[in-house]
PDB file of C-alpha atoms in Angstrom:
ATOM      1  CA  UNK X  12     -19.531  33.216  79.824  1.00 43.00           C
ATOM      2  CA  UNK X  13     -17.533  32.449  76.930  1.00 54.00           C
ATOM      3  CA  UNK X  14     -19.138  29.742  74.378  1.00 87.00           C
ATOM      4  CA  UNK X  15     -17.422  26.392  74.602  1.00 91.00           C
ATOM      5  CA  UNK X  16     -18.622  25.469  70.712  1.00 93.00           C
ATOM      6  CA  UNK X  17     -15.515  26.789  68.975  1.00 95.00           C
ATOM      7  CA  UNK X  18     -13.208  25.095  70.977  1.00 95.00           C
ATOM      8  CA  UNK X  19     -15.490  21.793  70.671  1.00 96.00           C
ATOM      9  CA  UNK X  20     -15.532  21.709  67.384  1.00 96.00           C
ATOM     10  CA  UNK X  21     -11.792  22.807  66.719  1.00 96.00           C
ATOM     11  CA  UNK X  22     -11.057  19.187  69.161  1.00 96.00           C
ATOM     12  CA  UNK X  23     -13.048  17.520  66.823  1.00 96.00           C
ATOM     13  CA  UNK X  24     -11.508  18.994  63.962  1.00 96.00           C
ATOM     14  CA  UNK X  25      -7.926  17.994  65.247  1.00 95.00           C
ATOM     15  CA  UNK X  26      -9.344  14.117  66.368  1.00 95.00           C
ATOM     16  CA  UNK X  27     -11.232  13.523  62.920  1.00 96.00           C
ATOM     17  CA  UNK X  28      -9.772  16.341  60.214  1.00 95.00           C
ATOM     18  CA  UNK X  29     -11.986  18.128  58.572  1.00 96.00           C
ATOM     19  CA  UNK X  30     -16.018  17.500  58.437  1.00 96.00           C
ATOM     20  CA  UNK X  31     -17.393  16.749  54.678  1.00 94.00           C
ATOM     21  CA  UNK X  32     -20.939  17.908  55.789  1.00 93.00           C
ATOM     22  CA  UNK X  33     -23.051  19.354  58.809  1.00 92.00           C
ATOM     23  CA  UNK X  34     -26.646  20.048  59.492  1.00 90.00           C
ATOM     24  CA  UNK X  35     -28.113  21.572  62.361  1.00 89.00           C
ATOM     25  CA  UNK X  36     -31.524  20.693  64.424  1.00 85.00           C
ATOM     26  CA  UNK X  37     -33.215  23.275  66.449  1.00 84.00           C
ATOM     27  CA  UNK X  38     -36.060  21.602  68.629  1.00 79.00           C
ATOM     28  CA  UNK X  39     -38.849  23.823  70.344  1.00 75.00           C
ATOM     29  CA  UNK X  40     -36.819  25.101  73.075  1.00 73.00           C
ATOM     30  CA  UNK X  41     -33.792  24.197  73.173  1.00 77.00           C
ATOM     31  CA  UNK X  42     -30.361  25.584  71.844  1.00 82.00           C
ATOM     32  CA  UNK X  43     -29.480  24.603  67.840  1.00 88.00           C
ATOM     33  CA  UNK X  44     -27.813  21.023  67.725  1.00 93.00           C
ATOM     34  CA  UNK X  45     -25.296  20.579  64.568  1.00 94.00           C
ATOM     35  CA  UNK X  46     -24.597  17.055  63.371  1.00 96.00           C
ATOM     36  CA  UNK X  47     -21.154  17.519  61.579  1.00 96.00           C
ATOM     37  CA  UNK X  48     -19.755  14.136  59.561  1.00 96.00           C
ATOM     38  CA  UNK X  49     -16.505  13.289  59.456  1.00 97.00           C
ATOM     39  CA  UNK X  50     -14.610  10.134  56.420  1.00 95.00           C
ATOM     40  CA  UNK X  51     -11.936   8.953  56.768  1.00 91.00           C
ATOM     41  CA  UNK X  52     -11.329   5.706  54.641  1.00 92.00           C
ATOM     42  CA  UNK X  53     -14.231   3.591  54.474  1.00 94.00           C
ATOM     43  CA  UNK X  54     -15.596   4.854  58.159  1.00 96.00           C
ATOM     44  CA  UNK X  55     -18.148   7.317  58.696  1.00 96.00           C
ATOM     45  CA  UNK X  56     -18.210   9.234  61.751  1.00 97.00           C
ATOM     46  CA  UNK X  57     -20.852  11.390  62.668  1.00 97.00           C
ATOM     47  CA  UNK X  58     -20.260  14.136  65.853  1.00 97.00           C
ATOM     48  CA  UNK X  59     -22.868  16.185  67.632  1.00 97.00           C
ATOM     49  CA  UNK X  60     -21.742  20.230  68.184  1.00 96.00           C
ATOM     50  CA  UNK X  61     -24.288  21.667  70.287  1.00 93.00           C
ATOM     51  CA  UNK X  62     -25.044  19.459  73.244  1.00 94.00           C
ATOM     52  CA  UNK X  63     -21.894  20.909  75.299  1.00 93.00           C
ATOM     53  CA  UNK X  64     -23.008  24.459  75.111  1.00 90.00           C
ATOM     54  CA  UNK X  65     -24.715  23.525  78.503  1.00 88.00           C
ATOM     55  CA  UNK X  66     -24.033  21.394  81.598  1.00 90.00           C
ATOM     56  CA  UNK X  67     -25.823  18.329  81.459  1.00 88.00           C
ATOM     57  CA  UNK X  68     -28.094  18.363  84.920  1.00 81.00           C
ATOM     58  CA  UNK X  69     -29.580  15.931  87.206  1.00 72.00           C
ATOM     59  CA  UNK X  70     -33.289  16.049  87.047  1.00 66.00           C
ATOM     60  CA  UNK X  71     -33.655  15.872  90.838  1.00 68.00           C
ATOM     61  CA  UNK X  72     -32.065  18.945  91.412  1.00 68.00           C
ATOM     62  CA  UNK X  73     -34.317  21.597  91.752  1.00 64.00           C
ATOM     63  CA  UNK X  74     -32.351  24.857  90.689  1.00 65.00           C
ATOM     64  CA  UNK X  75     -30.238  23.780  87.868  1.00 64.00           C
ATOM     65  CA  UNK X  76     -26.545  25.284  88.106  1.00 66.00           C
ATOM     66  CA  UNK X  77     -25.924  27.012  84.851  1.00 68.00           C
ATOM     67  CA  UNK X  78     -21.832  26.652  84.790  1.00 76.00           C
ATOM     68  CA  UNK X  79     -21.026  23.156  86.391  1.00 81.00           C
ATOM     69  CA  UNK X  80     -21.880  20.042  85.573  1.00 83.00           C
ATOM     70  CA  UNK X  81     -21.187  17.369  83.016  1.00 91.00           C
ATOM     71  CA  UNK X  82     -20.647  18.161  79.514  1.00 94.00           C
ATOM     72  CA  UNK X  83     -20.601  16.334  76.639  1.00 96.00           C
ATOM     73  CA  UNK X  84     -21.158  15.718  72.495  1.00 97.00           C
ATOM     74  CA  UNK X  85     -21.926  12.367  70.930  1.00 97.00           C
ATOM     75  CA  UNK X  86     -19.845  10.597  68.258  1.00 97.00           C
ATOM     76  CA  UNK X  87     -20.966   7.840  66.156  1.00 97.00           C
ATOM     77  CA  UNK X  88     -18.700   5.515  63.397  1.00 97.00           C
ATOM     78  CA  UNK X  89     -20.189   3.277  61.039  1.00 96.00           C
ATOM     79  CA  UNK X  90     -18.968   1.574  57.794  1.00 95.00           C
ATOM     80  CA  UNK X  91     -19.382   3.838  55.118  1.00 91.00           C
ATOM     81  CA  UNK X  92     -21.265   2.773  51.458  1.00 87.00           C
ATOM     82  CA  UNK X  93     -23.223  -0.352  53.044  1.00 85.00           C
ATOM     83  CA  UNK X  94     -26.484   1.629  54.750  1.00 87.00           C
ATOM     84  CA  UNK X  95     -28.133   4.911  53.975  1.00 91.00           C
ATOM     85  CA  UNK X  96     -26.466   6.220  57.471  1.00 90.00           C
ATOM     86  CA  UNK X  97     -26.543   9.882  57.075  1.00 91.00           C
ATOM     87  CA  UNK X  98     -30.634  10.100  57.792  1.00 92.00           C
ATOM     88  CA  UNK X  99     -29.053   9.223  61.389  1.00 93.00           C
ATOM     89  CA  UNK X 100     -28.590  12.945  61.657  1.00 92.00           C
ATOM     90  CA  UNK X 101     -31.988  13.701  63.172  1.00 90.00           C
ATOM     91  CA  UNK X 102     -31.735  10.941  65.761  1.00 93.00           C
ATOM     92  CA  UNK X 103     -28.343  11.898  66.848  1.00 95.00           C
ATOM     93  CA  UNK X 104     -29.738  15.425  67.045  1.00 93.00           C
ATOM     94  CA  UNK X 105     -32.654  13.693  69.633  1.00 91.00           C
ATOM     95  CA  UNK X 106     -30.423  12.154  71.416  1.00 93.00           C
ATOM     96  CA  UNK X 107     -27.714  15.622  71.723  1.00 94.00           C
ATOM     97  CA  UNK X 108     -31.143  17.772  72.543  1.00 91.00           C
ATOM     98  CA  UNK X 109     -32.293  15.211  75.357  1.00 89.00           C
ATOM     99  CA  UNK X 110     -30.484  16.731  78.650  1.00 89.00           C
ATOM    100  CA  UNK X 111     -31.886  20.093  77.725  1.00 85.00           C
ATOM    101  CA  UNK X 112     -35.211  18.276  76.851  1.00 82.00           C
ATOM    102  CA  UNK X 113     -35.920  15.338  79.347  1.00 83.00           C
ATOM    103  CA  UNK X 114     -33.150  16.660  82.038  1.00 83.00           C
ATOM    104  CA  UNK X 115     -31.118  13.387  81.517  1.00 85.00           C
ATOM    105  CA  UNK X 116     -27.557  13.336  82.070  1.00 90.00           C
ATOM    106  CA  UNK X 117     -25.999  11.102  79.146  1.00 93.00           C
ATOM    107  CA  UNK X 118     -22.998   9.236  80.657  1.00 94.00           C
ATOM    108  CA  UNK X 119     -21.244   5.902  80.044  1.00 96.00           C
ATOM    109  CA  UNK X 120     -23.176   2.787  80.268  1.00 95.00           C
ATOM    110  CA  UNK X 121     -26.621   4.414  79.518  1.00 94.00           C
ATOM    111  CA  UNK X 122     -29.000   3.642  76.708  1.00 95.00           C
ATOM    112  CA  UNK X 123     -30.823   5.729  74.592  1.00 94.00           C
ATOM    113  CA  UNK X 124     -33.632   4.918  72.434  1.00 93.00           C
ATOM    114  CA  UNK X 125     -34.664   7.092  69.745  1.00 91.00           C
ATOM    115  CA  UNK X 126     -38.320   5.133  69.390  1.00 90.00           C
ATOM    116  CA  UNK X 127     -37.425   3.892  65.466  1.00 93.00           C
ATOM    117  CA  UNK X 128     -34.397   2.697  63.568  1.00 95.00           C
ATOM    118  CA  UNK X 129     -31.339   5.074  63.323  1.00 95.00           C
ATOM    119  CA  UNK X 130     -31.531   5.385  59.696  1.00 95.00           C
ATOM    120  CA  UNK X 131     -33.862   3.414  57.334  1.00 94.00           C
ATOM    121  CA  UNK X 132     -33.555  -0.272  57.350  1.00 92.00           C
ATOM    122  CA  UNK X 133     -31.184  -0.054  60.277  1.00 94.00           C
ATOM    123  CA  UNK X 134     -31.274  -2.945  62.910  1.00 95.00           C
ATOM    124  CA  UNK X 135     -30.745  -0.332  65.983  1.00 96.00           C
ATOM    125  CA  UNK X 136     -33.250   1.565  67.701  1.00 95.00           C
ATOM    126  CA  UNK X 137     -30.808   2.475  70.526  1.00 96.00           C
ATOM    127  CA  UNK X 138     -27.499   2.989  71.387  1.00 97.00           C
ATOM    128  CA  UNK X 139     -25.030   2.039  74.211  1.00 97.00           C
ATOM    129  CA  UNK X 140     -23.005   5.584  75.126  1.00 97.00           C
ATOM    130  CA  UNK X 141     -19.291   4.032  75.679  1.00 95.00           C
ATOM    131  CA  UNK X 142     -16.600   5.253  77.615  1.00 94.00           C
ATOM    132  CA  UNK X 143     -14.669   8.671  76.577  1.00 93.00           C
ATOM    133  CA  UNK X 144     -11.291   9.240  75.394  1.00 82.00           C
ATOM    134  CA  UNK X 145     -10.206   6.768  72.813  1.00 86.00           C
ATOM    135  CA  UNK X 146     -11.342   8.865  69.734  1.00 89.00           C
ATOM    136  CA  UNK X 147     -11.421  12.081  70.703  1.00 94.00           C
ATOM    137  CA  UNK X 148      -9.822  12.895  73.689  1.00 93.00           C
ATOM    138  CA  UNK X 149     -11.651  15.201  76.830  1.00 94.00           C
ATOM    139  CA  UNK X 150     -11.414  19.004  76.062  1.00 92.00           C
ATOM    140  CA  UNK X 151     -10.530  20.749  79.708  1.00 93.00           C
ATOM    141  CA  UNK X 152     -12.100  23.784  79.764  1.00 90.00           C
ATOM    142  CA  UNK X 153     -11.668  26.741  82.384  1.00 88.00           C
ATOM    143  CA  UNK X 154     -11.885  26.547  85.871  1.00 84.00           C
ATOM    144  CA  UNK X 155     -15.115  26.303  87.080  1.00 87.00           C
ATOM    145  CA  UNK X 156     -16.070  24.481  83.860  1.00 87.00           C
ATOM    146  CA  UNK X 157     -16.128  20.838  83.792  1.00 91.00           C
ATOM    147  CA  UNK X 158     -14.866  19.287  80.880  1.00 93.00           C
ATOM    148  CA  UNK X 159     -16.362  18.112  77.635  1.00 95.00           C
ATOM    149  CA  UNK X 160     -15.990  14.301  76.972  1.00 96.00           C
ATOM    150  CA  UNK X 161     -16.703  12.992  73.706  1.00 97.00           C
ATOM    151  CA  UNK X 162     -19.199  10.031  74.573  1.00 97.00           C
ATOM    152  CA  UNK X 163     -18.575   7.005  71.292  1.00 97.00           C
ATOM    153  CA  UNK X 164     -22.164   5.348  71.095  1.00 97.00           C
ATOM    154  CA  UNK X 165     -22.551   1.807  69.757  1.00 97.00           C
ATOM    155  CA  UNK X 166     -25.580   0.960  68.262  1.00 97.00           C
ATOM    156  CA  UNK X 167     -27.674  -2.047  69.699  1.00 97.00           C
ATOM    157  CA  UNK X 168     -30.702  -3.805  68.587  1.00 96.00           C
ATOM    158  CA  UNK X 169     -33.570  -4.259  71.084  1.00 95.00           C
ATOM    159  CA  UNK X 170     -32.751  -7.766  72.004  1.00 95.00           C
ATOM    160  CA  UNK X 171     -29.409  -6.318  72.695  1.00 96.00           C
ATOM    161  CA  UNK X 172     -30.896  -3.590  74.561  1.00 96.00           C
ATOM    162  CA  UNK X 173     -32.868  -5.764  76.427  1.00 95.00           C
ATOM    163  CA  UNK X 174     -30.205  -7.808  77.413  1.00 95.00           C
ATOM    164  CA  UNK X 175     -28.441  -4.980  78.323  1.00 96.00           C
ATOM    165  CA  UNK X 176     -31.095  -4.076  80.577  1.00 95.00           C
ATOM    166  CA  UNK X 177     -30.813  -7.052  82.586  1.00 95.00           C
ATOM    167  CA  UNK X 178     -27.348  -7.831  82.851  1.00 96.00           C
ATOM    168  CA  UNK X 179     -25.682  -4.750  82.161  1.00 95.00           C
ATOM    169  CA  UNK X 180     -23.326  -2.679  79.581  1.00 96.00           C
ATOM    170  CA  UNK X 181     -20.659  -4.182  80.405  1.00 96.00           C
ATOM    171  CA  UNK X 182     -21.744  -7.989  80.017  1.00 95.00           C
ATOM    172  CA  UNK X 183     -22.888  -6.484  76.554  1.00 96.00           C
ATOM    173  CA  UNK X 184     -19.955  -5.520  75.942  1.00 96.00           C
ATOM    174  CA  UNK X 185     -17.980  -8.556  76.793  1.00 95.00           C
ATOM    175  CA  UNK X 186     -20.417 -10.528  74.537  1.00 96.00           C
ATOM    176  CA  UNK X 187     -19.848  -8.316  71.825  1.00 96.00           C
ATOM    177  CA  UNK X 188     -15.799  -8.619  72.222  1.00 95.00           C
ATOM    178  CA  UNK X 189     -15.805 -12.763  72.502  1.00 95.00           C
ATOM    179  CA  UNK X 190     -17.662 -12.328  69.445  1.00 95.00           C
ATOM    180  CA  UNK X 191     -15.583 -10.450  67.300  1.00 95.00           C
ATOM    181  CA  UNK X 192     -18.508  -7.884  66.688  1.00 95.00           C
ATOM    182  CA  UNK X 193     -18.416  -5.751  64.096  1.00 95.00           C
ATOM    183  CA  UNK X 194     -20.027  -2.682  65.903  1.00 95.00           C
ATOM    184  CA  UNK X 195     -19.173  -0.636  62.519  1.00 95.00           C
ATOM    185  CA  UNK X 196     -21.156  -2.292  60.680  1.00 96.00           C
ATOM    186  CA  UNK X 197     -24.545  -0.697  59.742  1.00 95.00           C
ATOM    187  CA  UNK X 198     -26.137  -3.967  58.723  1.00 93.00           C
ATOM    188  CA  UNK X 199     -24.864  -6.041  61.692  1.00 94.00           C
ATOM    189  CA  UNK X 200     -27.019  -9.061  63.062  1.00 93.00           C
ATOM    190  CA  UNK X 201     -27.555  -9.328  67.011  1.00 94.00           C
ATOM    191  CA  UNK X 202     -24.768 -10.848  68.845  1.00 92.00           C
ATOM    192  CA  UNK X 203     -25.855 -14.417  70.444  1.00 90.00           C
ATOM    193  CA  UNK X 204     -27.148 -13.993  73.804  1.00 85.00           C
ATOM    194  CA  UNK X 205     -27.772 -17.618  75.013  1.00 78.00           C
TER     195      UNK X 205
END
C-alpha cells in the first residue's frame, strides 16, 4: 500500500506554505509522529504528520481493518510571541499517537486531555477537536482509502472542559462565539459559563 505521508504533508504544505521547523515523536510501539510548525504573520500553527499513516479504528471491533477507516492529522493555531507554545510539540504528538495507542477514533466534538498544560504556564489541559475543512481542506485519497481530514483543535481549560462535558461542544462553542473569544490566544482566560 502506498504511504499517504507525502501527499499529507504536500496538502499541508499548499494550506500553510512552508514549515519553519519539525520534530518527530516515536512512542513504544507505535509509528514515528512529526510535529511540523507552520508562521504566517503573528499566528503559529502547529500540524501533526504521522497520525494518517493508519486508519483510525473503533476499539470495539475486534479485527482491526488495516485500509479503511477514518483518517486524520491534528492542526493547532495560536498567537505567536505571547507563550512559550512550541513545548506543545510533545502533547500534540500524544494526542496524534492516541488511536494507535488507546484505539480511540479522534473526530469532531471530542476532547482530549493530555493530563498537564499544553506548554508551560498554559491555561489548557485539553482540547476541543473542531470540525474539518476550513484550514486545510480533506485530502481524497484512492479508492478504498478514506480520506484524511485535517481536525483544527481549540484549546479549553478544565472548567471549559467540564462544561463541555455536560452540555456539549457545541454549547461551548456558542459560548465562546457570543463572547468574542479569542481561541488564538495562548494566555486566554475561561469564557463565562454562568
Amino acid at each position: 500500500m502506498a504511504d499517504v505521508l507525502p501527499v499529507v504533508e504536500a496538502r499541508l504544505r499548499t494550506a500553510l506554505g512552508e514549515p519553519d521547523a519539525r520534530a518527530a515523536v516515536t512512542f513504544l510501539g507505535t509509528d514515528r509522529i512529526e510535529v511540523l510548525r507552520f508562521q504566517e504573520g503573528d499566528i503559529v500553527r502547529y500540524a501533526t504528520l504521522g497520525m494518517s499513516a493508519q486508519p483510525m479504528t473503533d476499539p470495539t471491533t475486534v479485527v482491526a481493518d488495516p485500509v479503511k477507516g477514518p483518517r486524520a492529522e491534528l492542526v493547532l493555531s495560536v498567537r505567536g510571541g505571547l507563550a512559550d507554545t512550541d513545548k506543545v510539540l510533545r502533547p500534540l504528538a500524544v494526542l496524534a499517537a492516541s488511536p494507535q495507542v488507546e484505539g480511540v477514533v479522534v473526530a469532531p466534538g471530542a476532547s482530549l486531555d493530555v493530563g498537564g498544560p499544553l506548554w508551560p504556564g498554559a491555561p489548557f489541559t485539553s482540547v476541543l477537536v473542531a470540525e474539518p475543512g476550513g484550514l486545510v481542506e480533506d485530502l481524497e485519497l484512492d479508492a478504498p482509502l478514506d480520506p484524511v481530514r485535517f481536525l483544527p483543535l481549540l484549546p479549553m481549560t478544565p472548567n471549559e472542559a467540564a462544561w463541555k462535558r455536560v452540555h456539549g461542544a457545541q454549547a461551548l462553542q456558542e459560548r465562546w462565539l457570543t463572547h468574542g473569544t479569542d481561541l488564538r490566544d495562548p494566555s486566554r482566560t475561561s469564557v463565562p459559563l454562568e
